[in-house]
Amino acid sequence: MTADNAEQIASWNAEVGARWTTHQERLDALLAPISAAALALAAAAPGERVLDIGCGCGATTLALADAVGPGGRVLGVDVSAPMLARARTRTAAYPQVDYLEADAARAALPGANDLLFSRFGVMFFADPVGAFRAMRAALRGGARAAFVCWRPFMENPWATVPAMAGLRALGVTPPPSDPLAPGPFAFADGARVRTILADAGYDAIAVERFDTPMVLGADAQDAAALAMELGPLGSLVRTHGGGAAVRDAVTAALGAHETAQGIVLEGSAWLVSARAP
């Protein structure tokens, strides 16, 4: 039995999930280089059965459905009703795709799957070992697992630059946080990720660093507006409030990273693969 994920479920069915759905197209573009690397690692093949954990608005589910073709199956699993509603609309023409609104750590997942995949969807489990053990039960022997998760917060300028500018403008010092608590950076420690998977019964575990430029917006104002709604700065604004002073400070900080392509900052993630014995 895994620990309760009630807090995460509530968050992704409220404001956070609604905002991700509103900005779906933009977030798909922002994460496209990372999505491509994770999907290449997964190497879904025609006819395979795939679980897409934390599928969100369906970008990776679409890509996996194209890879497995009409002879395969893809099940997108997510706790967020608004995000799944968008995903269902996007894949309406794909009979090989189904969705399940559920906590993957507790869901009755169909068995004998060939691939367990996730793009930034596995860092939110209250009991990650229990969750990965439960998901392994839905895999056939020799099946693959492939996912991507963020490396440390301080090594991700796309997050740190706007968040630090917001903190300075707000004049607040956040209390110390538990680095292992469910959240976007819970899997920042690659050694911990290896241990979680090993304790959950996986082998052939590989954890590789992946760095990529990320285009946050067309200009500083555009990037600041998105950052104030989503990510670490969005969380700060929801807790402490925002306003013109925060917006101006974040806009100025992001303006230092303007290029011909827009506001570009580095992202750093782990590409993780493993096997179910």
PDB file of C-alpha atoms in Angstrom:
ATOM      1  CA  MET A   1       0.000   0.000   0.000  1.00  0.00           C
ATOM      2  CA  THR A   2       1.351   3.418  -0.921  1.00  0.00           C
ATOM      3  CA  ALA A   3       1.045   6.671   1.006  1.00  0.00           C
ATOM      4  CA  ASP A   4      -1.823   9.024   0.279  1.00  0.00           C
ATOM      5  CA  ASN A   5      -1.281  11.594  -2.512  1.00  0.00           C
ATOM      6  CA  ALA A   6      -4.382  13.610  -1.586  1.00  0.00           C
ATOM      7  CA  GLU A   7      -2.593  16.973  -1.513  1.00  0.00           C
ATOM      8  CA  GLN A   8      -1.119  16.507  -4.984  1.00  0.00           C
ATOM      9  CA  ILE A   9      -4.437  15.283  -6.373  1.00  0.00           C
ATOM     10  CA  ALA A  10      -6.236  18.329  -5.000  1.00  0.00           C
ATOM     11  CA  SER A  11      -3.635  20.708  -6.438  1.00  0.00           C
ATOM     12  CA  TRP A  12      -3.734  19.231  -9.938  1.00  0.00           C
ATOM     13  CA  ASN A  13      -7.528  19.341  -9.997  1.00  0.00           C
ATOM     14  CA  ALA A  14      -7.632  22.989  -8.949  1.00  0.00           C
ATOM     15  CA  GLU A  15      -5.703  26.065 -10.056  1.00  0.00           C
ATOM     16  CA  VAL A  16      -2.480  24.323 -11.075  1.00  0.00           C
ATOM     17  CA  GLY A  17      -4.196  21.852 -13.391  1.00  0.00           C
ATOM     18  CA  ALA A  18      -6.365  24.590 -14.868  1.00  0.00           C
ATOM     19  CA  ARG A  19      -3.332  26.745 -15.646  1.00  0.00           C
ATOM     20  CA  TRP A  20      -1.420  23.890 -17.263  1.00  0.00           C
ATOM     21  CA  THR A  21      -4.468  23.208 -19.430  1.00  0.00           C
ATOM     22  CA  THR A  22      -4.800  26.871 -20.411  1.00  0.00           C
ATOM     23  CA  HIS A  23      -1.131  27.044 -21.418  1.00  0.00           C
ATOM     24  CA  GLN A  24      -0.974  23.545 -22.952  1.00  0.00           C
ATOM     25  CA  GLU A  25       0.316  24.574 -26.390  1.00  0.00           C
ATOM     26  CA  ARG A  26       2.961  26.859 -24.961  1.00  0.00           C
ATOM     27  CA  LEU A  27       4.150  24.314 -22.404  1.00  0.00           C
ATOM     28  CA  ASP A  28       4.359  21.610 -25.065  1.00  0.00           C
ATOM     29  CA  ALA A  29       6.660  23.898 -27.070  1.00  0.00           C
ATOM     30  CA  LEU A  30       8.706  24.805 -23.981  1.00  0.00           C
ATOM     31  CA  LEU A  31       9.267  21.140 -23.106  1.00  0.00           C
ATOM     32  CA  ALA A  32       9.628  19.859 -26.672  1.00  0.00           C
ATOM     33  CA  PRO A  33      13.421  19.221 -26.565  1.00  0.00           C
ATOM     34  CA  ILE A  34      13.092  17.268 -23.317  1.00  0.00           C
ATOM     35  CA  SER A  35      10.056  15.372 -24.570  1.00  0.00           C
ATOM     36  CA  ALA A  36      11.947  14.366 -27.711  1.00  0.00           C
ATOM     37  CA  ALA A  37      14.917  13.077 -25.704  1.00  0.00           C
ATOM     38  CA  ALA A  38      12.690  11.093 -23.316  1.00  0.00           C
ATOM     39  CA  LEU A  39      10.668   9.583 -26.153  1.00  0.00           C
ATOM     40  CA  ALA A  40      13.855   8.613 -28.002  1.00  0.00           C
ATOM     41  CA  LEU A  41      15.097   6.882 -24.850  1.00  0.00           C
ATOM     42  CA  ALA A  42      11.789   5.027 -24.489  1.00  0.00           C
ATOM     43  CA  ALA A  43      11.859   3.892 -28.133  1.00  0.00           C
ATOM     44  CA  ALA A  44       8.231   2.747 -28.225  1.00  0.00           C
ATOM     45  CA  ALA A  45       7.743   0.293 -31.087  1.00  0.00           C
ATOM     46  CA  PRO A  46       4.774  -0.709 -33.260  1.00  0.00           C
ATOM     47  CA  GLY A  47       2.354  -3.005 -31.483  1.00  0.00           C
ATOM     48  CA  GLU A  48       3.612  -2.280 -27.960  1.00  0.00           C
ATOM     49  CA  ARG A  49       1.448  -1.636 -24.902  1.00  0.00           C
ATOM     50  CA  VAL A  50       2.490   1.530 -23.077  1.00  0.00           C
ATOM     51  CA  LEU A  51       1.618   3.256 -19.815  1.00  0.00           C
ATOM     52  CA  ASP A  52       2.071   7.058 -19.913  1.00  0.00           C
ATOM     53  CA  ILE A  53       2.207   8.078 -16.245  1.00  0.00           C
ATOM     54  CA  GLY A  54       1.290  11.674 -15.441  1.00  0.00           C
ATOM     55  CA  CYS A  55       0.255  12.133 -19.055  1.00  0.00           C
ATOM     56  CA  GLY A  56      -1.253  15.565 -18.405  1.00  0.00           C
ATOM     57  CA  CYS A  57      -2.706  17.188 -21.507  1.00  0.00           C
ATOM     58  CA  GLY A  58      -1.596  14.337 -23.743  1.00  0.00           C
ATOM     59  CA  ALA A  59       1.460  15.572 -25.658  1.00  0.00           C
ATOM     60  CA  THR A  60       3.525  12.466 -24.967  1.00  0.00           C
ATOM     61  CA  THR A  61       0.486  10.216 -25.247  1.00  0.00           C
ATOM     62  CA  LEU A  62       0.032  11.450 -28.814  1.00  0.00           C
ATOM     63  CA  ALA A  63       3.671  10.766 -29.637  1.00  0.00           C
ATOM     64  CA  LEU A  64       3.536   7.299 -28.087  1.00  0.00           C
ATOM     65  CA  ALA A  65       0.315   6.511 -29.984  1.00  0.00           C
ATOM     66  CA  ASP A  66       2.017   7.401 -33.256  1.00  0.00           C
ATOM     67  CA  ALA A  67       4.965   5.174 -32.312  1.00  0.00           C
ATOM     68  CA  VAL A  68       2.948   2.069 -31.384  1.00  0.00           C
ATOM     69  CA  GLY A  69       0.486   2.489 -34.245  1.00  0.00           C
ATOM     70  CA  PRO A  70      -3.016   1.041 -34.505  1.00  0.00           C
ATOM     71  CA  GLY A  71      -1.790  -2.373 -33.369  1.00  0.00           C
ATOM     72  CA  GLY A  72      -0.550  -1.059 -30.035  1.00  0.00           C
ATOM     73  CA  ARG A  73      -2.171   0.469 -26.965  1.00  0.00           C
ATOM     74  CA  VAL A  74      -1.374   3.556 -24.896  1.00  0.00           C
ATOM     75  CA  LEU A  75      -2.994   4.215 -21.525  1.00  0.00           C
ATOM     76  CA  GLY A  76      -2.524   7.756 -20.223  1.00  0.00           C
ATOM     77  CA  VAL A  77      -2.835   7.958 -16.439  1.00  0.00           C
ATOM     78  CA  ASP A  78      -3.221  11.211 -14.528  1.00  0.00           C
ATOM     79  CA  VAL A  79      -4.948  12.593 -11.435  1.00  0.00           C
ATOM     80  CA  SER A  80      -5.969  15.867 -13.127  1.00  0.00           C
ATOM     81  CA  ALA A  81      -9.484  15.903 -14.599  1.00  0.00           C
ATOM     82  CA  PRO A  82      -9.028  19.198 -16.494  1.00  0.00           C
ATOM     83  CA  MET A  83      -5.784  18.052 -18.076  1.00  0.00           C
ATOM     84  CA  LEU A  84      -7.252  14.682 -19.047  1.00  0.00           C
ATOM     85  CA  ALA A  85     -10.211  16.425 -20.648  1.00  0.00           C
ATOM     86  CA  ARG A  86      -7.792  18.265 -22.933  1.00  0.00           C
ATOM     87  CA  ALA A  87      -5.863  15.054 -23.622  1.00  0.00           C
ATOM     88  CA  ARG A  88      -9.017  13.187 -24.630  1.00  0.00           C
ATOM     89  CA  THR A  89      -9.892  15.925 -27.109  1.00  0.00           C
ATOM     90  CA  ARG A  90      -6.420  15.826 -28.657  1.00  0.00           C
ATOM     91  CA  THR A  91      -6.396  12.048 -29.148  1.00  0.00           C
ATOM     92  CA  ALA A  92     -10.034  11.552 -30.145  1.00  0.00           C
ATOM     93  CA  ALA A  93      -8.963  10.123 -33.517  1.00  0.00           C
ATOM     94  CA  TYR A  94      -6.653   7.515 -31.937  1.00  0.00           C
ATOM     95  CA  PRO A  95      -8.553   4.298 -31.112  1.00  0.00           C
ATOM     96  CA  GLN A  96      -5.389   2.840 -29.564  1.00  0.00           C
ATOM     97  CA  VAL A  97      -5.460   5.453 -26.765  1.00  0.00           C
ATOM     98  CA  ASP A  98      -7.344   5.259 -23.480  1.00  0.00           C
ATOM     99  CA  TYR A  99      -7.146   7.364 -20.329  1.00  0.00           C
ATOM    100  CA  LEU A 100      -7.515   6.654 -16.638  1.00  0.00           C
ATOM    101  CA  GLU A 101      -8.134   9.370 -14.058  1.00  0.00           C
ATOM    102  CA  ALA A 102      -6.363   7.847 -11.082  1.00  0.00           C
ATOM    103  CA  ASP A 103      -3.336   7.875  -8.827  1.00  0.00           C
ATOM    104  CA  ALA A 104      -0.978   5.490 -10.633  1.00  0.00           C
ATOM    105  CA  ALA A 105       0.372   4.335  -7.271  1.00  0.00           C
ATOM    106  CA  ARG A 106      -3.035   2.915  -6.331  1.00  0.00           C
ATOM    107  CA  ALA A 107      -4.814   2.313  -9.626  1.00  0.00           C
ATOM    108  CA  ALA A 108      -5.819  -1.084 -10.980  1.00  0.00           C
ATOM    109  CA  LEU A 109      -3.600  -0.823 -14.050  1.00  0.00           C
ATOM    110  CA  PRO A 110      -3.950  -3.343 -16.867  1.00  0.00           C
ATOM    111  CA  GLY A 111      -1.089  -5.833 -16.968  1.00  0.00           C
ATOM    112  CA  ALA A 112       1.496  -7.117 -19.431  1.00  0.00           C
ATOM    113  CA  ASN A 113       2.635  -3.679 -20.610  1.00  0.00           C
ATOM    114  CA  ASP A 114       5.856  -3.357 -22.592  1.00  0.00           C
ATOM    115  CA  LEU A 115       6.814   0.165 -21.537  1.00  0.00           C
ATOM    116  CA  LEU A 116       6.341   2.457 -18.552  1.00  0.00           C
ATOM    117  CA  PHE A 117       6.899   6.066 -19.630  1.00  0.00           C
ATOM    118  CA  SER A 118       6.655   9.454 -17.959  1.00  0.00           C
ATOM    119  CA  ARG A 119       7.581  13.042 -18.727  1.00  0.00           C
ATOM    120  CA  PHE A 120       7.841  14.846 -15.379  1.00  0.00           C
ATOM    121  CA  GLY A 121       4.999  12.800 -13.877  1.00  0.00           C
ATOM    122  CA  VAL A 122       6.691  10.567 -11.310  1.00  0.00           C
ATOM    123  CA  MET A 123       8.158  13.086  -8.822  1.00  0.00           C
ATOM    124  CA  PHE A 124       4.871  13.644  -7.003  1.00  0.00           C
ATOM    125  CA  PHE A 125       4.328  10.302  -5.263  1.00  0.00           C
ATOM    126  CA  ALA A 126       4.200  10.378  -1.460  1.00  0.00           C
ATOM    127  CA  ASP A 127       5.751   6.893  -1.431  1.00  0.00           C
ATOM    128  CA  PRO A 128       7.862   6.630  -4.594  1.00  0.00           C
ATOM    129  CA  VAL A 129       9.195   3.138  -3.879  1.00  0.00           C
ATOM    130  CA  GLY A 130       5.683   1.826  -3.301  1.00  0.00           C
ATOM    131  CA  ALA A 131       4.438   3.624  -6.425  1.00  0.00           C
ATOM    132  CA  PHE A 132       7.140   2.193  -8.683  1.00  0.00           C
ATOM    133  CA  ARG A 133       6.596  -1.254  -7.193  1.00  0.00           C
ATOM    134  CA  ALA A 134       2.862  -0.994  -7.937  1.00  0.00           C
ATOM    135  CA  MET A 135       3.530   0.154 -11.492  1.00  0.00           C
ATOM    136  CA  ARG A 136       6.055  -2.662 -12.018  1.00  0.00           C
ATOM    137  CA  ALA A 137       3.249  -5.123 -11.345  1.00  0.00           C
ATOM    138  CA  ALA A 138       1.590  -3.832 -14.536  1.00  0.00           C
ATOM    139  CA  LEU A 139       4.663  -4.640 -16.659  1.00  0.00           C
ATOM    140  CA  ARG A 140       5.554  -7.913 -18.315  1.00  0.00           C
ATOM    141  CA  GLY A 141       8.904  -9.501 -17.524  1.00  0.00           C
ATOM    142  CA  GLY A 142      11.672  -7.679 -19.364  1.00  0.00           C
ATOM    143  CA  ALA A 143       9.548  -4.561 -19.965  1.00  0.00           C
ATOM    144  CA  ARG A 144      11.223  -1.171 -20.087  1.00  0.00           C
ATOM    145  CA  ALA A 145      10.777   1.919 -17.942  1.00  0.00           C
ATOM    146  CA  ALA A 146      11.841   5.334 -19.226  1.00  0.00           C
ATOM    147  CA  PHE A 147      11.169   8.731 -17.701  1.00  0.00           C
ATOM    148  CA  VAL A 148      12.539  12.228 -17.328  1.00  0.00           C
ATOM    149  CA  CYS A 149      12.706  14.254 -14.102  1.00  0.00           C
ATOM    150  CA  TRP A 150      14.283  17.558 -13.121  1.00  0.00           C
ATOM    151  CA  ARG A 151      17.788  17.779 -11.712  1.00  0.00           C
ATOM    152  CA  PRO A 152      18.413  20.187  -8.765  1.00  0.00           C
ATOM    153  CA  PHE A 153      16.524  23.458  -8.640  1.00  0.00           C
ATOM    154  CA  MET A 154      19.729  25.515  -8.457  1.00  0.00           C
ATOM    155  CA  GLU A 155      20.956  23.882 -11.687  1.00  0.00           C
ATOM    156  CA  ASN A 156      17.817  24.900 -13.599  1.00  0.00           C
ATOM    157  CA  PRO A 157      18.040  28.590 -14.502  1.00  0.00           C
ATOM    158  CA  TRP A 158      14.602  28.482 -16.175  1.00  0.00           C
ATOM    159  CA  ALA A 159      13.276  28.092 -12.611  1.00  0.00           C
ATOM    160  CA  THR A 160      15.855  29.916 -10.485  1.00  0.00           C
ATOM    161  CA  VAL A 161      16.100  33.193 -12.412  1.00  0.00           C
ATOM    162  CA  PRO A 162      12.410  34.180 -12.155  1.00  0.00           C
ATOM    163  CA  ALA A 163      11.986  32.641  -8.679  1.00  0.00           C
ATOM    164  CA  MET A 164      14.956  34.497  -7.168  1.00  0.00           C
ATOM    165  CA  ALA A 165      13.839  37.771  -8.726  1.00  0.00           C
ATOM    166  CA  GLY A 166      10.369  37.228  -7.289  1.00  0.00           C
ATOM    167  CA  LEU A 167      11.727  36.448  -3.826  1.00  0.00           C
ATOM    168  CA  ARG A 168      13.793  39.635  -3.802  1.00  0.00           C
ATOM    169  CA  ALA A 169      10.810  41.711  -4.898  1.00  0.00           C
ATOM    170  CA  LEU A 170       8.532  40.118  -2.310  1.00  0.00           C
ATOM    171  CA  GLY A 171      11.120  40.505   0.423  1.00  0.00           C
ATOM    172  CA  VAL A 172      10.419  37.036   1.799  1.00  0.00           C
ATOM    173  CA  THR A 173      12.640  34.161   2.805  1.00  0.00           C
ATOM    174  CA  PRO A 174      10.864  30.859   2.338  1.00  0.00           C
ATOM    175  CA  PRO A 175      11.204  28.348   5.171  1.00  0.00           C
ATOM    176  CA  PRO A 176      13.520  25.378   4.617  1.00  0.00           C
ATOM    177  CA  SER A 177      11.816  22.745   2.516  1.00  0.00           C
ATOM    178  CA  ASP A 178      12.114  18.978   2.512  1.00  0.00           C
ATOM    179  CA  PRO A 179      14.039  18.110  -0.686  1.00  0.00           C
ATOM    180  CA  LEU A 180      12.461  14.649  -0.692  1.00  0.00           C
ATOM    181  CA  ALA A 181       8.861  15.866  -0.429  1.00  0.00           C
ATOM    182  CA  PRO A 182       6.650  15.303  -3.503  1.00  0.00           C
ATOM    183  CA  GLY A 183       7.188  18.068  -6.019  1.00  0.00           C
ATOM    184  CA  PRO A 184       8.926  18.929  -9.282  1.00  0.00           C
ATOM    185  CA  PHE A 185      12.450  18.591  -7.841  1.00  0.00           C
ATOM    186  CA  ALA A 186      11.895  15.557  -5.604  1.00  0.00           C
ATOM    187  CA  PHE A 187      14.049  13.379  -7.904  1.00  0.00           C
ATOM    188  CA  ALA A 188      16.893  15.909  -8.172  1.00  0.00           C
ATOM    189  CA  ASP A 189      19.351  13.462  -6.594  1.00  0.00           C
ATOM    190  CA  GLY A 190      20.236  10.918  -9.248  1.00  0.00           C
ATOM    191  CA  ALA A 191      21.576   8.472  -6.658  1.00  0.00           C
ATOM    192  CA  ARG A 192      18.227   8.572  -4.874  1.00  0.00           C
ATOM    193  CA  VAL A 193      16.427   7.809  -8.138  1.00  0.00           C
ATOM    194  CA  ARG A 194      18.615   4.743  -8.619  1.00  0.00           C
ATOM    195  CA  THR A 195      17.869   3.591  -5.068  1.00  0.00           C
ATOM    196  CA  ILE A 196      14.113   4.076  -5.473  1.00  0.00           C
ATOM    197  CA  LEU A 197      14.034   1.978  -8.625  1.00  0.00           C
ATOM    198  CA  ALA A 198      16.284  -0.726  -7.192  1.00  0.00           C
ATOM    199  CA  ASP A 199      14.197  -0.940  -4.011  1.00  0.00           C
ATOM    200  CA  ALA A 200      11.065  -1.187  -6.178  1.00  0.00           C
ATOM    201  CA  GLY A 201      12.495  -4.225  -7.975  1.00  0.00           C
ATOM    202  CA  TYR A 202      13.859  -2.800 -11.241  1.00  0.00           C
ATOM    203  CA  ASP A 203      17.267  -3.548 -12.728  1.00  0.00           C
ATOM    204  CA  ALA A 204      19.444  -2.299 -15.620  1.00  0.00           C
ATOM    205  CA  ILE A 205      19.026   1.190 -14.145  1.00  0.00           C
ATOM    206  CA  ALA A 206      20.661   4.129 -15.949  1.00  0.00           C
ATOM    207  CA  VAL A 207      20.487   7.806 -14.947  1.00  0.00           C
ATOM    208  CA  GLU A 208      21.949  10.265 -17.462  1.00  0.00           C
ATOM    209  CA  ARG A 209      22.128  14.057 -17.376  1.00  0.00           C
ATOM    210  CA  PHE A 210      20.362  15.980 -20.125  1.00  0.00           C
ATOM    211  CA  ASP A 211      20.753  19.749 -20.557  1.00  0.00           C
ATOM    212  CA  THR A 212      18.901  21.866 -23.090  1.00  0.00           C
ATOM    213  CA  PRO A 213      18.072  25.516 -23.819  1.00  0.00           C
ATOM    214  CA  MET A 214      14.453  26.377 -23.060  1.00  0.00           C
ATOM    215  CA  VAL A 215      12.578  29.254 -24.707  1.00  0.00           C
ATOM    216  CA  LEU A 216      10.450  30.781 -21.938  1.00  0.00           C
ATOM    217  CA  GLY A 217       8.780  33.436 -24.052  1.00  0.00           C
ATOM    218  CA  ALA A 218       8.949  35.716 -27.056  1.00  0.00           C
ATOM    219  CA  ASP A 219      10.228  38.570 -24.879  1.00  0.00           C
ATOM    220  CA  ALA A 220      10.785  39.354 -21.208  1.00  0.00           C
ATOM    221  CA  GLN A 221       7.216  40.477 -20.532  1.00  0.00           C
ATOM    222  CA  ASP A 222       5.813  37.354 -22.142  1.00  0.00           C
ATOM    223  CA  ALA A 223       8.156  35.043 -20.211  1.00  0.00           C
ATOM    224  CA  ALA A 224       7.478  36.820 -16.917  1.00  0.00           C
ATOM    225  CA  ALA A 225       3.733  36.469 -17.337  1.00  0.00           C
ATOM    226  CA  LEU A 226       4.068  32.690 -17.767  1.00  0.00           C
ATOM    227  CA  ALA A 227       6.560  32.326 -14.918  1.00  0.00           C
ATOM    228  CA  MET A 228       4.205  34.123 -12.533  1.00  0.00           C
ATOM    229  CA  GLU A 229       1.513  31.521 -13.223  1.00  0.00           C
ATOM    230  CA  LEU A 230       3.492  28.283 -13.312  1.00  0.00           C
ATOM    231  CA  GLY A 231       6.604  26.697 -11.841  1.00  0.00           C
ATOM    232  CA  PRO A 232       8.393  27.765  -8.637  1.00  0.00           C
ATOM    233  CA  LEU A 233       7.596  31.450  -9.089  1.00  0.00           C
ATOM    234  CA  GLY A 234       3.949  30.640  -9.690  1.00  0.00           C
ATOM    235  CA  SER A 235       3.899  28.775  -6.387  1.00  0.00           C
ATOM    236  CA  LEU A 236       5.444  31.768  -4.614  1.00  0.00           C
ATOM    237  CA  VAL A 237       2.899  34.145  -6.123  1.00  0.00           C
ATOM    238  CA  ARG A 238       0.004  31.906  -5.090  1.00  0.00           C
ATOM    239  CA  THR A 239       1.353  31.895  -1.521  1.00  0.00           C
ATOM    240  CA  HIS A 240       2.553  35.474  -1.087  1.00  0.00           C
ATOM    241  CA  GLY A 241       0.743  37.397  -3.810  1.00  0.00           C
ATOM    242  CA  GLY A 242       2.204  39.166  -6.806  1.00  0.00           C
ATOM    243  CA  GLY A 243       1.758  42.591  -8.275  1.00  0.00           C
ATOM    244  CA  ALA A 244       3.555  45.165 -10.364  1.00  0.00           C
ATOM    245  CA  ALA A 245       6.735  45.120  -8.284  1.00  0.00           C
ATOM    246  CA  VAL A 246       7.138  41.367  -8.708  1.00  0.00           C
ATOM    247  CA  ARG A 247       6.252  41.474 -12.383  1.00  0.00           C
ATOM    248  CA  ASP A 248       8.728  44.278 -13.041  1.00  0.00           C
ATOM    249  CA  ALA A 249      11.544  42.554 -11.145  1.00  0.00           C
ATOM    250  CA  VAL A 250      11.006  39.252 -12.938  1.00  0.00           C
ATOM    251  CA  THR A 251      10.742  40.983 -16.312  1.00  0.00           C
ATOM    252  CA  ALA A 252      14.053  42.759 -15.699  1.00  0.00           C
ATOM    253  CA  ALA A 253      15.792  39.546 -14.614  1.00  0.00           C
ATOM    254  CA  LEU A 254      14.542  37.642 -17.644  1.00  0.00           C
ATOM    255  CA  GLY A 255      15.423  40.486 -19.979  1.00  0.00           C
ATOM    256  CA  ALA A 256      19.101  39.727 -19.393  1.00  0.00           C
ATOM    257  CA  HIS A 257      18.569  36.439 -21.231  1.00  0.00           C
ATOM    258  CA  GLU A 258      16.995  37.774 -24.408  1.00  0.00           C
ATOM    259  CA  THR A 259      18.177  36.257 -27.692  1.00  0.00           C
ATOM    260  CA  ALA A 260      17.003  36.278 -31.283  1.00  0.00           C
ATOM    261  CA  GLN A 261      14.852  33.241 -30.381  1.00  0.00           C
ATOM    262  CA  GLY A 262      13.306  34.928 -27.325  1.00  0.00           C
ATOM    263  CA  ILE A 263      14.065  34.503 -23.631  1.00  0.00           C
ATOM    264  CA  VAL A 264      16.316  31.438 -23.415  1.00  0.00           C
ATOM    265  CA  LEU A 265      17.456  29.761 -20.195  1.00  0.00           C
ATOM    266  CA  GLU A 266      18.954  26.343 -19.529  1.00  0.00           C
ATOM    267  CA  GLY A 267      17.029  23.345 -18.248  1.00  0.00           C
ATOM    268  CA  SER A 268      18.693  20.332 -16.669  1.00  0.00           C
ATOM    269  CA  ALA A 269      17.034  16.940 -16.238  1.00  0.00           C
ATOM    270  CA  TRP A 270      17.744  13.271 -15.650  1.00  0.00           C
ATOM    271  CA  LEU A 271      16.900  10.775 -18.367  1.00  0.00           C
ATOM    272  CA  VAL A 272      16.193   7.540 -16.515  1.00  0.00           C
ATOM    273  CA  SER A 273      15.802   4.035 -17.868  1.00  0.00           C
ATOM    274  CA  ALA A 274      15.327   0.679 -16.178  1.00  0.00           C
ATOM    275  CA  ARG A 275      13.906  -2.795 -16.727  1.00  0.00           C
ATOM    276  CA  ALA A 276      11.338  -4.925 -14.988  1.00  0.00           C
ATOM    277  CA  PRO A 277      12.957  -8.361 -14.430  1.00  0.00           C
TER     278      PRO A 277
END
